[in-house]
């Protein structure tokens, strides 16, 4: 019995000593697979920026069937990367996500179309088949079609929508006139497959005035009530932004770091280096990581303007906070 | 086999014809021929499109040659897949993330764990169903109904929910593969445990054997052949389950992750080589269960 | 049973009586017991009382089985009432969870008594599995609502039911796209071609020896690998899903039919020969009927494969309708209740499909050994 008590005390003291030395643990859930889209976080991890901030960050890659908001609701992560439309829709569903930092100031989403299938302007969409990603990424597209006045559902829609897989095959095989692409990823896959920029018509959401905010960092509302957690989050944001600044300044090195972290071994150097350069254009230049209220307002307006498919019904309250970013500055 | 050729002395040719090797080789050859032709047929449209857009003159022989060596073919030619396999199995270090051996090992570990879970669950359920009347009546329909739930489709959610309960890593993957593979084992075992006929059961009664004795000395031995037959089915299924379960865990490692990653980037050759490795792995597993079956039956008195 | 007191009922009564001393939830600031609401207390008391009566009489006929079932029905109401009005998570409701655990024993006893009675009554034999299923649903409901599991993780059966009621039209459109278009065509084509090839190959043993090893290779191919390839080949609509199903169902049918055709013994064949019957007559009148159990076995396996195949294949590119499409997109939109509603439809369709095949099998192969009275 005595021995047992001794053991127990030793164990408790051991555990306390451990926790005193150990860095704060934090789990980050990505929105997609490991690629240069998330270079900043991998750089911060590999270059020791997180460690300097006394953090031990676990980065979980996502994928087509991983809903970051579901993961955070299930307690599988402390911070998730998500697009604002999906995050706001989730918030309305009763999972109180809050934006703590908006890394991408611009949207990288676009619709890439073949000229030889008769798409030269946005009015040519009528009667065509368009590839769209779903899983929360369809909201910007649906809002845009609404503003153009095209119906996408019903018995006889103006536009036939395909749920596109993860690659650009539909446009290569002429199964669709247009496919959704990101400036930094799928667009280059179309070019790699042998189509040339001259043969394509490109509609950037930014230029169409229907862009919604993309990769941002989100946490559950509860974490902001806890002072220790707020401190941890602001250290995390500061280190991550440092990682982003480094990645933007050294794109090739950042791409190589991403490749080392890719456990699937499926990524290529050529593609990742190119992606990193495109991603650099999306990360803002001044006040990197600070959510621009005007852009937030525009996102909300676009999402609420939908006539057919309302993404969010009521104005979100408290869906973002600048507090973490402010604290991360000092 | 049906009617053997009788009467005549088997010649060399006849022995070959009636053996296993020649037919299999013939079928494989036929498939390879069809495959090469199919590759030309499937890939030609995109190639011709390319020729016309770049205004090059082309002969049919160019088309054939190009369609067997595209970077992202719709249907890769066999030698492209073999090249890729050679690249990712022989040339890479086994510990490398680009080695298919490494990915196959990741998949195999969750397959085997899931298979072990599934076998245990399947046998326990079968014993319960055979021995407890209430279970027989209440559980059996639900065992069947459980398989109509498209677990593969909700695997991502299952992983998240299990993560909520604190299960991460290998276990959730194994649970999904268990869910798929316990079913054939339960069905097979129930059949097997009920296979002894009235005469044998009566004989046991005349020896005044207890229920326990009947179970261990009659029902269990009688069920072994049935068990192995369903284990062969189950092991292939549990591999599929493990592969699917890899998709939502962030598709990091394993054959499933390779399949998916190939699919993201339109790397068809990568998809096909992962497929080939998965099928071969499945065959090896089935074969291993077959070997275990032979050994067990031999030890039990050679009733194969 | 007679002569001994029923231990299962004693356990139930013990659990229930203990639960009276513990809190069953939080109302405002204070823990309350079963008597927070006179109805809840009365229901619990009634269930214990009936169990006590059964314990005393120890009769196990149908009337008493229904009597115990009544106790169960009364008993399950009380926790639902409590969860509806109180906070019931964690240690604040230990009494409630003790009682629910006790109800499990009562449910077990009710099912056991019903299955005894079921031997003389066809209708009751359906009641046993139904009761079991309802009990599982009840547990799911009580645990998800009682512990406040977020509905984006796992909605309660009640919420799923509401989602089915509210989205009938969408669910029907998905059902039509996936089941009527993809599954049926793929299933008919896959099983049909597997069957015909088996009949052809049966005449050429050479081909048989070549094809069978290939069958085991193809059955080990994971469907998730085939699906994207088929979408690439056959486009986005139902044709690619049907193609996946054909690939999945062809070999089980081929292998089972071949095994079935070889199930006919020498004696029967000799008999047919003595009747001077030709190959085709022997095939139609003896060998195919003998193969029916094997063929049905394949059909049943394939029915579940086809459903799952179609749904998973829809993850890799579809028009914006279909069950797989619904499941994969609504997860992303956090409408997990609609996801489960679709799963419920899939499970019901799959069970009905399987049930119909089993019914046909019974009609056509009533002579087979496996339908003799189970021991």
PDB file of N, CA, C and O in Angstrom, chain B residues 212-271:
ATOM      1  N   UNK B 212     -21.849 -28.003 -23.431  1.00  0.00           N
ATOM      2  CA  UNK B 212     -20.487 -27.542 -23.630  1.00  0.00           C
ATOM      3  C   UNK B 212     -19.693 -28.509 -24.492  1.00  0.00           C
ATOM      4  O   UNK B 212     -18.988 -28.117 -25.410  1.00  0.00           O
ATOM      5  N   UNK B 213     -19.831 -29.804 -24.154  1.00  0.00           N
ATOM      6  CA  UNK B 213     -19.113 -30.820 -24.930  1.00  0.00           C
ATOM      7  C   UNK B 213     -19.561 -30.812 -26.375  1.00  0.00           C
ATOM      8  O   UNK B 213     -18.742 -30.891 -27.293  1.00  0.00           O
ATOM      9  N   UNK B 214     -20.882 -30.733 -26.566  1.00  0.00           N
ATOM     10  CA  UNK B 214     -21.407 -30.715 -27.938  1.00  0.00           C
ATOM     11  C   UNK B 214     -20.790 -29.555 -28.697  1.00  0.00           C
ATOM     12  O   UNK B 214     -20.371 -29.697 -29.851  1.00  0.00           O
ATOM     13  N   UNK B 215     -20.698 -28.420 -28.018  1.00  0.00           N
ATOM     14  CA  UNK B 215     -20.167 -27.226 -28.678  1.00  0.00           C
ATOM     15  C   UNK B 215     -18.705 -27.423 -29.081  1.00  0.00           C
ATOM     16  O   UNK B 215     -18.327 -27.246 -30.232  1.00  0.00           O
ATOM     17  N   UNK B 216     -17.876 -27.821 -28.100  1.00  0.00           N
ATOM     18  CA  UNK B 216     -16.442 -27.889 -28.365  1.00  0.00           C
ATOM     19  C   UNK B 216     -16.052 -29.083 -29.215  1.00  0.00           C
ATOM     20  O   UNK B 216     -15.133 -29.006 -30.008  1.00  0.00           O
ATOM     21  N   UNK B 217     -16.740 -30.217 -29.030  1.00  0.00           N
ATOM     22  CA  UNK B 217     -16.266 -31.433 -29.690  1.00  0.00           C
ATOM     23  C   UNK B 217     -16.993 -31.702 -30.995  1.00  0.00           C
ATOM     24  O   UNK B 217     -16.524 -32.495 -31.805  1.00  0.00           O
ATOM     25  N   UNK B 218     -18.152 -31.077 -31.189  1.00  0.00           N
ATOM     26  CA  UNK B 218     -18.873 -31.359 -32.428  1.00  0.00           C
ATOM     27  C   UNK B 218     -19.087 -30.091 -33.263  1.00  0.00           C
ATOM     28  O   UNK B 218     -18.665 -30.028 -34.420  1.00  0.00           O
ATOM     29  N   UNK B 219     -19.718 -29.074 -32.665  1.00  0.00           N
ATOM     30  CA  UNK B 219     -20.091 -27.907 -33.465  1.00  0.00           C
ATOM     31  C   UNK B 219     -18.869 -27.154 -33.992  1.00  0.00           C
ATOM     32  O   UNK B 219     -18.795 -26.806 -35.176  1.00  0.00           O
ATOM     33  N   UNK B 220     -17.909 -26.897 -33.094  1.00  0.00           N
ATOM     34  CA  UNK B 220     -16.742 -26.118 -33.522  1.00  0.00           C
ATOM     35  C   UNK B 220     -15.967 -26.837 -34.637  1.00  0.00           C
ATOM     36  O   UNK B 220     -15.718 -26.247 -35.692  1.00  0.00           O
ATOM     37  N   UNK B 221     -15.599 -28.120 -34.455  1.00  0.00           N
ATOM     38  CA  UNK B 221     -14.885 -28.778 -35.559  1.00  0.00           C
ATOM     39  C   UNK B 221     -15.696 -28.769 -36.857  1.00  0.00           C
ATOM     40  O   UNK B 221     -15.133 -28.576 -37.927  1.00  0.00           O
ATOM     41  N   UNK B 222     -17.012 -28.950 -36.734  1.00  0.00           N
ATOM     42  CA  UNK B 222     -17.827 -28.997 -37.950  1.00  0.00           C
ATOM     43  C   UNK B 222     -17.859 -27.650 -38.651  1.00  0.00           C
ATOM     44  O   UNK B 222     -18.048 -27.575 -39.863  1.00  0.00           O
ATOM     45  N   UNK B 223     -17.659 -26.570 -37.878  1.00  0.00           N
ATOM     46  CA  UNK B 223     -17.801 -25.251 -38.489  1.00  0.00           C
ATOM     47  C   UNK B 223     -16.516 -24.738 -39.132  1.00  0.00           C
ATOM     48  O   UNK B 223     -16.539 -23.757 -39.857  1.00  0.00           O
ATOM     49  N   UNK B 224     -15.389 -25.420 -38.857  1.00  0.00           N
ATOM     50  CA  UNK B 224     -14.107 -24.899 -39.345  1.00  0.00           C
ATOM     51  C   UNK B 224     -14.065 -24.692 -40.868  1.00  0.00           C
ATOM     52  O   UNK B 224     -13.647 -23.629 -41.326  1.00  0.00           O
ATOM     53  N   UNK B 225     -14.495 -25.671 -41.686  1.00  0.00           N
ATOM     54  CA  UNK B 225     -14.447 -25.419 -43.136  1.00  0.00           C
ATOM     55  C   UNK B 225     -15.277 -24.194 -43.531  1.00  0.00           C
ATOM     56  O   UNK B 225     -14.841 -23.387 -44.359  1.00  0.00           O
ATOM     57  N   UNK B 226     -16.447 -24.056 -42.924  1.00  0.00           N
ATOM     58  CA  UNK B 226     -17.294 -22.902 -43.222  1.00  0.00           C
ATOM     59  C   UNK B 226     -16.597 -21.609 -42.814  1.00  0.00           C
ATOM     60  O   UNK B 226     -16.640 -20.602 -43.515  1.00  0.00           O
ATOM     61  N   UNK B 227     -15.948 -21.662 -41.647  1.00  0.00           N
ATOM     62  CA  UNK B 227     -15.275 -20.466 -41.145  1.00  0.00           C
ATOM     63  C   UNK B 227     -14.216 -20.003 -42.147  1.00  0.00           C
ATOM     64  O   UNK B 227     -14.157 -18.830 -42.508  1.00  0.00           O
ATOM     65  N   UNK B 228     -13.407 -20.938 -42.622  1.00  0.00           N
ATOM     66  CA  UNK B 228     -12.329 -20.533 -43.522  1.00  0.00           C
ATOM     67  C   UNK B 228     -12.861 -19.998 -44.843  1.00  0.00           C
ATOM     68  O   UNK B 228     -12.302 -19.060 -45.399  1.00  0.00           O
ATOM     69  N   UNK B 229     -13.935 -20.607 -45.337  1.00  0.00           N
ATOM     70  CA  UNK B 229     -14.515 -20.096 -46.580  1.00  0.00           C
ATOM     71  C   UNK B 229     -14.913 -18.639 -46.412  1.00  0.00           C
ATOM     72  O   UNK B 229     -14.635 -17.800 -47.268  1.00  0.00           O
ATOM     73  N   UNK B 230     -15.551 -18.322 -45.269  1.00  0.00           N
ATOM     74  CA  UNK B 230     -15.972 -16.932 -45.102  1.00  0.00           C
ATOM     75  C   UNK B 230     -14.805 -16.024 -44.733  1.00  0.00           C
ATOM     76  O   UNK B 230     -14.826 -14.843 -45.043  1.00  0.00           O
ATOM     77  N   UNK B 231     -13.770 -16.579 -44.107  1.00  0.00           N
ATOM     78  CA  UNK B 231     -12.587 -15.756 -43.817  1.00  0.00           C
ATOM     79  C   UNK B 231     -11.949 -15.265 -45.108  1.00  0.00           C
ATOM     80  O   UNK B 231     -11.460 -14.142 -45.188  1.00  0.00           O
ATOM     81  N   UNK B 232     -11.964 -16.128 -46.138  1.00  0.00           N
ATOM     82  CA  UNK B 232     -11.371 -15.725 -47.414  1.00  0.00           C
ATOM     83  C   UNK B 232     -12.121 -14.524 -47.988  1.00  0.00           C
ATOM     84  O   UNK B 232     -11.509 -13.590 -48.505  1.00  0.00           O
ATOM     85  N   UNK B 233     -13.434 -14.573 -47.901  1.00  0.00           N
ATOM     86  CA  UNK B 233     -14.222 -13.436 -48.386  1.00  0.00           C
ATOM     87  C   UNK B 233     -13.934 -12.214 -47.520  1.00  0.00           C
ATOM     88  O   UNK B 233     -13.714 -11.111 -48.011  1.00  0.00           O
ATOM     89  N   UNK B 234     -13.913 -12.442 -46.198  1.00  0.00           N
ATOM     90  CA  UNK B 234     -13.821 -11.326 -45.262  1.00  0.00           C
ATOM     91  C   UNK B 234     -12.489 -10.605 -45.366  1.00  0.00           C
ATOM     92  O   UNK B 234     -12.428  -9.379 -45.223  1.00  0.00           O
ATOM     93  N   UNK B 235     -11.425 -11.328 -45.638  1.00  0.00           N
ATOM     94  CA  UNK B 235     -10.113 -10.674 -45.627  1.00  0.00           C
ATOM     95  C   UNK B 235     -10.015  -9.713 -46.809  1.00  0.00           C
ATOM     96  O   UNK B 235      -9.463  -8.613 -46.692  1.00  0.00           O
ATOM     97  N   UNK B 236     -10.599 -10.103 -47.939  1.00  0.00           N
ATOM     98  CA  UNK B 236     -10.601  -9.190 -49.094  1.00  0.00           C
ATOM     99  C   UNK B 236     -11.444  -7.960 -48.782  1.00  0.00           C
ATOM    100  O   UNK B 236     -11.062  -6.828 -49.098  1.00  0.00           O
ATOM    101  N   UNK B 237     -12.581  -8.192 -48.127  1.00  0.00           N
ATOM    102  CA  UNK B 237     -13.455  -7.065 -47.791  1.00  0.00           C
ATOM    103  C   UNK B 237     -12.786  -6.131 -46.792  1.00  0.00           C
ATOM    104  O   UNK B 237     -12.889  -4.915 -46.897  1.00  0.00           O
ATOM    105  N   UNK B 238     -12.066  -6.697 -45.838  1.00  0.00           N
ATOM    106  CA  UNK B 238     -11.477  -5.829 -44.830  1.00  0.00           C
ATOM    107  C   UNK B 238     -10.370  -4.968 -45.441  1.00  0.00           C
ATOM    108  O   UNK B 238     -10.127  -3.851 -44.983  1.00  0.00           O
ATOM    109  N   UNK B 239      -9.744  -5.473 -46.487  1.00  0.00           N
ATOM    110  CA  UNK B 239      -8.757  -4.651 -47.196  1.00  0.00           C
ATOM    111  C   UNK B 239      -9.445  -3.451 -47.838  1.00  0.00           C
ATOM    112  O   UNK B 239      -8.978  -2.314 -47.731  1.00  0.00           O
ATOM    113  N   UNK B 240     -10.568  -3.702 -48.490  1.00  0.00           N
ATOM    114  CA  UNK B 240     -11.320  -2.604 -49.109  1.00  0.00           C
ATOM    115  C   UNK B 240     -11.728  -1.597 -48.040  1.00  0.00           C
ATOM    116  O   UNK B 240     -11.598  -0.379 -48.221  1.00  0.00           O
ATOM    117  N   UNK B 241     -12.191  -2.098 -46.902  1.00  0.00           N
ATOM    118  CA  UNK B 241     -12.592  -1.217 -45.816  1.00  0.00           C
ATOM    119  C   UNK B 241     -11.437  -0.354 -45.340  1.00  0.00           C
ATOM    120  O   UNK B 241     -11.586   0.856 -45.130  1.00  0.00           O
ATOM    121  N   UNK B 242     -10.276  -0.960 -45.191  1.00  0.00           N
ATOM    122  CA  UNK B 242      -9.113  -0.202 -44.720  1.00  0.00           C
ATOM    123  C   UNK B 242      -8.737   0.880 -45.727  1.00  0.00           C
ATOM    124  O   UNK B 242      -8.389   1.995 -45.354  1.00  0.00           O
ATOM    125  N   UNK B 243      -8.821   0.535 -47.010  1.00  0.00           N
ATOM    126  CA  UNK B 243      -8.464   1.509 -48.047  1.00  0.00           C
ATOM    127  C   UNK B 243      -9.426   2.693 -48.021  1.00  0.00           C
ATOM    128  O   UNK B 243      -9.016   3.851 -48.084  1.00  0.00           O
ATOM    129  N   UNK B 244     -10.714   2.394 -47.895  1.00  0.00           N
ATOM    130  CA  UNK B 244     -11.691   3.475 -47.870  1.00  0.00           C
ATOM    131  C   UNK B 244     -11.508   4.329 -46.625  1.00  0.00           C
ATOM    132  O   UNK B 244     -11.611   5.553 -46.667  1.00  0.00           O
ATOM    133  N   UNK B 245     -11.205   3.678 -45.510  1.00  0.00           N
ATOM    134  CA  UNK B 245     -11.068   4.423 -44.260  1.00  0.00           C
ATOM    135  C   UNK B 245      -9.871   5.357 -44.295  1.00  0.00           C
ATOM    136  O   UNK B 245      -9.785   6.287 -43.504  1.00  0.00           O
ATOM    137  N   UNK B 246      -8.951   5.115 -45.216  1.00  0.00           N
ATOM    138  CA  UNK B 246      -7.790   6.004 -45.304  1.00  0.00           C
ATOM    139  C   UNK B 246      -8.138   7.331 -45.967  1.00  0.00           C
ATOM    140  O   UNK B 246      -7.450   8.312 -45.794  1.00  0.00           O
ATOM    141  N   UNK B 247      -9.207   7.328 -46.755  1.00  0.00           N
ATOM    142  CA  UNK B 247      -9.516   8.549 -47.500  1.00  0.00           C
ATOM    143  C   UNK B 247      -9.804   9.730 -46.578  1.00  0.00           C
ATOM    144  O   UNK B 247      -9.259  10.797 -46.765  1.00  0.00           O
ATOM    145  N   UNK B 248     -10.678   9.567 -45.575  1.00  0.00           N
ATOM    146  CA  UNK B 248     -11.033  10.747 -44.793  1.00  0.00           C
ATOM    147  C   UNK B 248     -10.039  11.117 -43.705  1.00  0.00           C
ATOM    148  O   UNK B 248     -10.145  12.186 -43.153  1.00  0.00           O
ATOM    149  N   UNK B 249      -9.094  10.265 -43.395  1.00  0.00           N
ATOM    150  CA  UNK B 249      -8.177  10.628 -42.315  1.00  0.00           C
ATOM    151  C   UNK B 249      -7.160  11.632 -42.834  1.00  0.00           C
ATOM    152  O   UNK B 249      -6.049  11.693 -42.349  1.00  0.00           O
ATOM    153  N   UNK B 250      -7.578  12.387 -43.828  1.00  0.00           N
ATOM    154  CA  UNK B 250      -6.665  13.369 -44.356  1.00  0.00           C
ATOM    155  C   UNK B 250      -5.825  12.772 -45.464  1.00  0.00           C
ATOM    156  O   UNK B 250      -4.936  13.412 -45.982  1.00  0.00           O
ATOM    157  N   UNK B 251      -6.154  11.530 -45.836  1.00  0.00           N
ATOM    158  CA  UNK B 251      -5.480  10.888 -46.954  1.00  0.00           C
ATOM    159  C   UNK B 251      -3.984  11.105 -46.870  1.00  0.00           C
ATOM    160  O   UNK B 251      -3.383  11.728 -47.735  1.00  0.00           O
ATOM    161  N   UNK B 252      -3.397  10.636 -45.798  1.00  0.00           N
ATOM    162  CA  UNK B 252      -1.998  10.925 -45.589  1.00  0.00           C
ATOM    163  C   UNK B 252      -1.126   9.777 -46.076  1.00  0.00           C
ATOM    164  O   UNK B 252      -0.214   9.953 -46.864  1.00  0.00           O
ATOM    165  N   UNK B 253      -1.459   8.584 -45.582  1.00  0.00           N
ATOM    166  CA  UNK B 253      -0.622   7.456 -45.926  1.00  0.00           C
ATOM    167  C   UNK B 253      -1.484   6.261 -46.268  1.00  0.00           C
ATOM    168  O   UNK B 253      -2.627   6.154 -45.835  1.00  0.00           O
ATOM    169  N   UNK B 254      -0.908   5.348 -47.022  1.00  0.00           N
ATOM    170  CA  UNK B 254      -1.621   4.129 -47.359  1.00  0.00           C
ATOM    171  C   UNK B 254      -2.050   4.129 -48.819  1.00  0.00           C
ATOM    172  O   UNK B 254      -1.981   5.140 -49.503  1.00  0.00           O
ATOM    173  N   UNK B 255      -2.484   2.963 -49.279  1.00  0.00           N
ATOM    174  CA  UNK B 255      -2.848   2.815 -50.685  1.00  0.00           C
ATOM    175  C   UNK B 255      -4.049   3.688 -51.021  1.00  0.00           C
ATOM    176  O   UNK B 255      -4.142   4.238 -52.114  1.00  0.00           O
ATOM    177  N   UNK B 256      -4.980   3.806 -50.080  1.00  0.00           N
ATOM    178  CA  UNK B 256      -6.153   4.636 -50.315  1.00  0.00           C
ATOM    179  C   UNK B 256      -5.734   6.075 -50.558  1.00  0.00           C
ATOM    180  O   UNK B 256      -6.245   6.746 -51.454  1.00  0.00           O
ATOM    181  N   UNK B 257      -4.770   6.540 -49.776  1.00  0.00           N
ATOM    182  CA  UNK B 257      -4.291   7.902 -49.940  1.00  0.00           C
ATOM    183  C   UNK B 257      -3.639   8.074 -51.308  1.00  0.00           C
ATOM    184  O   UNK B 257      -3.798   9.095 -51.966  1.00  0.00           O
ATOM    185  N   UNK B 258      -2.919   7.045 -51.738  1.00  0.00           N
ATOM    186  CA  UNK B 258      -2.285   7.106 -53.060  1.00  0.00           C
ATOM    187  C   UNK B 258      -3.342   7.189 -54.162  1.00  0.00           C
ATOM    188  O   UNK B 258      -3.207   7.959 -55.106  1.00  0.00           O
ATOM    189  N   UNK B 259      -4.378   6.376 -54.025  1.00  0.00           N
ATOM    190  CA  UNK B 259      -5.459   6.382 -55.009  1.00  0.00           C
ATOM    191  C   UNK B 259      -6.058   7.779 -55.104  1.00  0.00           C
ATOM    192  O   UNK B 259      -6.272   8.317 -56.183  1.00  0.00           O
ATOM    193  N   UNK B 260      -6.340   8.333 -53.927  1.00  0.00           N
ATOM    194  CA  UNK B 260      -7.024   9.611 -53.887  1.00  0.00           C
ATOM    195  C   UNK B 260      -6.107  10.712 -54.421  1.00  0.00           C
ATOM    196  O   UNK B 260      -6.528  11.544 -55.216  1.00  0.00           O
ATOM    197  N   UNK B 261      -4.856  10.683 -53.994  1.00  0.00           N
ATOM    198  CA  UNK B 261      -3.925  11.714 -54.431  1.00  0.00           C
ATOM    199  C   UNK B 261      -3.762  11.639 -55.940  1.00  0.00           C
ATOM    200  O   UNK B 261      -3.713  12.656 -56.629  1.00  0.00           O
ATOM    201  N   UNK B 262      -3.701  10.426 -56.475  1.00  0.00           N
ATOM    202  CA  UNK B 262      -3.620  10.262 -57.923  1.00  0.00           C
ATOM    203  C   UNK B 262      -4.836  10.868 -58.583  1.00  0.00           C
ATOM    204  O   UNK B 262      -4.746  11.506 -59.632  1.00  0.00           O
ATOM    205  N   UNK B 263      -5.973  10.685 -57.931  1.00  0.00           N
ATOM    206  CA  UNK B 263      -7.221  11.192 -58.477  1.00  0.00           C
ATOM    207  C   UNK B 263      -7.270  12.730 -58.432  1.00  0.00           C
ATOM    208  O   UNK B 263      -7.791  13.363 -59.333  1.00  0.00           O
ATOM    209  N   UNK B 264      -6.716  13.347 -57.359  1.00  0.00           N
ATOM    210  CA  UNK B 264      -6.704  14.813 -57.281  1.00  0.00           C
ATOM    211  C   UNK B 264      -5.986  15.433 -58.459  1.00  0.00           C
ATOM    212  O   UNK B 264      -6.359  16.460 -58.963  1.00  0.00           O
ATOM    213  N   UNK B 265      -4.836  14.810 -58.795  1.00  0.00           N
ATOM    214  CA  UNK B 265      -3.962  15.464 -59.759  1.00  0.00           C
ATOM    215  C   UNK B 265      -4.064  14.820 -61.127  1.00  0.00           C
ATOM    216  O   UNK B 265      -3.243  15.053 -61.985  1.00  0.00           O
ATOM    217  N   UNK B 266      -5.083  13.975 -61.294  1.00  0.00           N
ATOM    218  CA  UNK B 266      -5.278  13.342 -62.595  1.00  0.00           C
ATOM    219  C   UNK B 266      -4.105  12.462 -62.991  1.00  0.00           C
ATOM    220  O   UNK B 266      -3.835  12.272 -64.172  1.00  0.00           O
ATOM    221  N   UNK B 267      -3.380  11.924 -61.998  1.00  0.00           N
ATOM    222  CA  UNK B 267      -2.251  11.042 -62.317  1.00  0.00           C
ATOM    223  C   UNK B 267      -2.770   9.622 -62.485  1.00  0.00           C
ATOM    224  O   UNK B 267      -2.720   8.824 -61.570  1.00  0.00           O
ATOM    225  N   UNK B 268      -3.246   9.324 -63.695  1.00  0.00           N
ATOM    226  CA  UNK B 268      -3.892   8.025 -63.881  1.00  0.00           C
ATOM    227  C   UNK B 268      -2.942   6.859 -63.650  1.00  0.00           C
ATOM    228  O   UNK B 268      -3.346   5.820 -63.141  1.00  0.00           O
ATOM    229  N   UNK B 269      -1.689   7.046 -64.033  1.00  0.00           N
ATOM    230  CA  UNK B 269      -0.750   5.927 -63.890  1.00  0.00           C
ATOM    231  C   UNK B 269      -0.582   5.581 -62.418  1.00  0.00           C
ATOM    232  O   UNK B 269      -0.522   4.416 -62.029  1.00  0.00           O
ATOM    233  N   UNK B 270      -0.581   6.641 -61.592  1.00  0.00           N
ATOM    234  CA  UNK B 270      -0.459   6.415 -60.147  1.00  0.00           C
ATOM    235  C   UNK B 270      -1.683   5.678 -59.601  1.00  0.00           C
ATOM    236  O   UNK B 270      -1.555   4.789 -58.766  1.00  0.00           O
ATOM    237  N   UNK B 271      -2.867   6.054 -60.092  1.00  0.00           N
ATOM    238  CA  UNK B 271      -4.088   5.363 -59.644  1.00  0.00           C
ATOM    239  C   UNK B 271      -3.988   3.883 -59.988  1.00  0.00           C
ATOM    240  O   UNK B 271      -4.214   3.009 -59.152  1.00  0.00           O
TER     241      UNK B 271
END
